XYZ file of C-alpha atoms in Angstrom:
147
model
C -28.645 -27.729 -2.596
C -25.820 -27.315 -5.224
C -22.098 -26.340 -3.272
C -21.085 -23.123 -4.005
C -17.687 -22.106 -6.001
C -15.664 -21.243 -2.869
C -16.356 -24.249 -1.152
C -15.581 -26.534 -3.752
C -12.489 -24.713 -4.229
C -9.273 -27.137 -3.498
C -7.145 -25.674 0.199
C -3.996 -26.588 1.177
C -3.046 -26.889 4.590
C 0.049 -24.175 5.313
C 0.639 -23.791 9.452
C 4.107 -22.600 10.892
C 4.675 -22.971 14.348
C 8.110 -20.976 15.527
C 8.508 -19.665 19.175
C 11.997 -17.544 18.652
C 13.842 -15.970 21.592
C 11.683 -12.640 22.390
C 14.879 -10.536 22.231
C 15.890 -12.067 18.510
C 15.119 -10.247 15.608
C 12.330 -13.010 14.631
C 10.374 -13.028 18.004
C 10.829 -8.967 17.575
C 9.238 -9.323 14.417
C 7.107 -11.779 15.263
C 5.479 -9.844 18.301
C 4.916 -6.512 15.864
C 3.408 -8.544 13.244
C 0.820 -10.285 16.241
C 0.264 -7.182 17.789
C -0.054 -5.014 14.739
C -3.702 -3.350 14.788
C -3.513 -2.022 10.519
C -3.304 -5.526 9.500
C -4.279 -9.295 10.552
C -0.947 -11.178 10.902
C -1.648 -13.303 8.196
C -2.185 -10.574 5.597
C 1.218 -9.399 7.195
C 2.843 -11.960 6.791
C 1.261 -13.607 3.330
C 2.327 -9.899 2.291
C 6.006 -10.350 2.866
C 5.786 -14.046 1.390
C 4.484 -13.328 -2.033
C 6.862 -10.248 -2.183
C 9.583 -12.405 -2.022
C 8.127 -16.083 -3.736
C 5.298 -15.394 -5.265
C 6.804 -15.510 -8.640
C 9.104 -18.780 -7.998
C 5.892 -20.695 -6.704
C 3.628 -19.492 -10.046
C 6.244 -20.828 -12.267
C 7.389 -23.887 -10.633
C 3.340 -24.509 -10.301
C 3.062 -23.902 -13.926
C 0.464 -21.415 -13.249
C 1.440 -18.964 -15.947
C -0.591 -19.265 -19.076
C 2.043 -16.921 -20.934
C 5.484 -15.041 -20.835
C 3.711 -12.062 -20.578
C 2.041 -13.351 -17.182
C 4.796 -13.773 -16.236
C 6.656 -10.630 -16.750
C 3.425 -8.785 -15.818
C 4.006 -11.096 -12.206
C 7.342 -10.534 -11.906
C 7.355 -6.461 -12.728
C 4.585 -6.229 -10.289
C 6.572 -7.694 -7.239
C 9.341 -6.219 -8.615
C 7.672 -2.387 -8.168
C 5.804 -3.478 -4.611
C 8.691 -4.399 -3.246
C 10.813 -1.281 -4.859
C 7.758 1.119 -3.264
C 8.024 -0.705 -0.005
C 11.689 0.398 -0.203
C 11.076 3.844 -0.529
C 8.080 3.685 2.092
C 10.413 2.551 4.711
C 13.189 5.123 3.994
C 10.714 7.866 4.065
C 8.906 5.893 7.233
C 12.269 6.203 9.339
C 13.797 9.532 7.303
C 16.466 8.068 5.620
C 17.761 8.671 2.477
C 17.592 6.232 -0.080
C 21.269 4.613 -0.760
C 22.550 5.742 -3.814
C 22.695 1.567 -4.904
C 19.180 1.643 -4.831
C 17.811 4.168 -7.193
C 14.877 5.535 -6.818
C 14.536 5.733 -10.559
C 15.310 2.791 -12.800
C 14.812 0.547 -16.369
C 14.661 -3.080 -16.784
C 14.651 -4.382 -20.731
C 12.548 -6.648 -21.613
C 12.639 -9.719 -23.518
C 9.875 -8.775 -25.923
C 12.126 -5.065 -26.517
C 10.091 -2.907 -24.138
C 11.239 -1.436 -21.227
C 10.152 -1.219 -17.738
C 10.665 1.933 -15.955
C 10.195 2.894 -12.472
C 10.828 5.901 -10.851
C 9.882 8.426 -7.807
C 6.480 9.353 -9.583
C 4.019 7.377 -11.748
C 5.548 4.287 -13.252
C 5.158 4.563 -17.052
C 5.635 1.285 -18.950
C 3.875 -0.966 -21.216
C 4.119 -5.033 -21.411
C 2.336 -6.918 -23.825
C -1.068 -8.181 -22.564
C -1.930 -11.784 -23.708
C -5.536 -13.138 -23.913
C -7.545 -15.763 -26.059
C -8.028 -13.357 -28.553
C -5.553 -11.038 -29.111
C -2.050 -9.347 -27.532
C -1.553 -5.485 -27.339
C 0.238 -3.022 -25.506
C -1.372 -1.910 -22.413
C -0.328 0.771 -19.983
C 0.034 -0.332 -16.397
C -0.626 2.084 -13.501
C 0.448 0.244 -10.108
C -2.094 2.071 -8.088
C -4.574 -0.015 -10.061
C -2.797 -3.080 -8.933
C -1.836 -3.148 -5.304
C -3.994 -1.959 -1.722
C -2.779 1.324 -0.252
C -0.261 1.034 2.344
């Protein structure tokens, strides 16, 4: 019987083992994340690691095929982690500081812009495959799970 494609799939061993102080901010944390009934812990906490590395680790594992992967990676985390901003100032009823704006453009290398803002973002990047690049409009609902 021939293996199938997940199994033959290479995994890497990741386990963390921390026991904080209850009372500390990472125990705190930790307890909400083990205890949270939305999502597992591990989709927690995965979810705040590629936020915040996902990028690094595809390009020091040369896993980009192109610098428009890359920018495509890199705007996307950039725009998750700008809506999970403005999810927990509306969460706890705070305004947003004035430092981070709500609304905002990043140039590009390739002379486009990216632009984020309180409504739908509106940008394009270049889109690169075997055949052919062109512009492409990206809609971040398409790309990332409700919250």
């Amino acid at each position: 019987m021939a293996e199938s494609k997940d199994r033959s799939k290479k995994q890497i061993e990741f386990a963390i083992r921390y026991q904080p102080e209850a009372d500390s901010p990472d125990g705190i944390v930790g307890d909400y994340i083990r205890n949270n009934r939305t999502l597992s812990p591990r989709e927690m906490t995965f979810q705040a690691l590629r936020a915040f590395w996902l990028p690094f680790a595809y390009r020091a594992g040369g896993q980009f095929s192109s610098r428009e992967e890359e920018v495509r990676c890199v705007l996307e985390i950039v725009y998750a982690l700008n809506a999970h901003i403005g999810y927990i100032c509306q969460y706890f009823g705070v305004e947003r500081p004035d430092f981070l704006p709500g609304s905002y453009r990043l140039p590009l290398r390739n002379g486009s812009e990216y632009s984020a803002g309180n409504s739908k973002v509106e940008r394009t990047v270049p889109v690169a495959n075997s055949f052919e690049s062109e512009e492409e409009e990206y809609d971040p609902e398409d790309s990332f799970p409700d919250d």
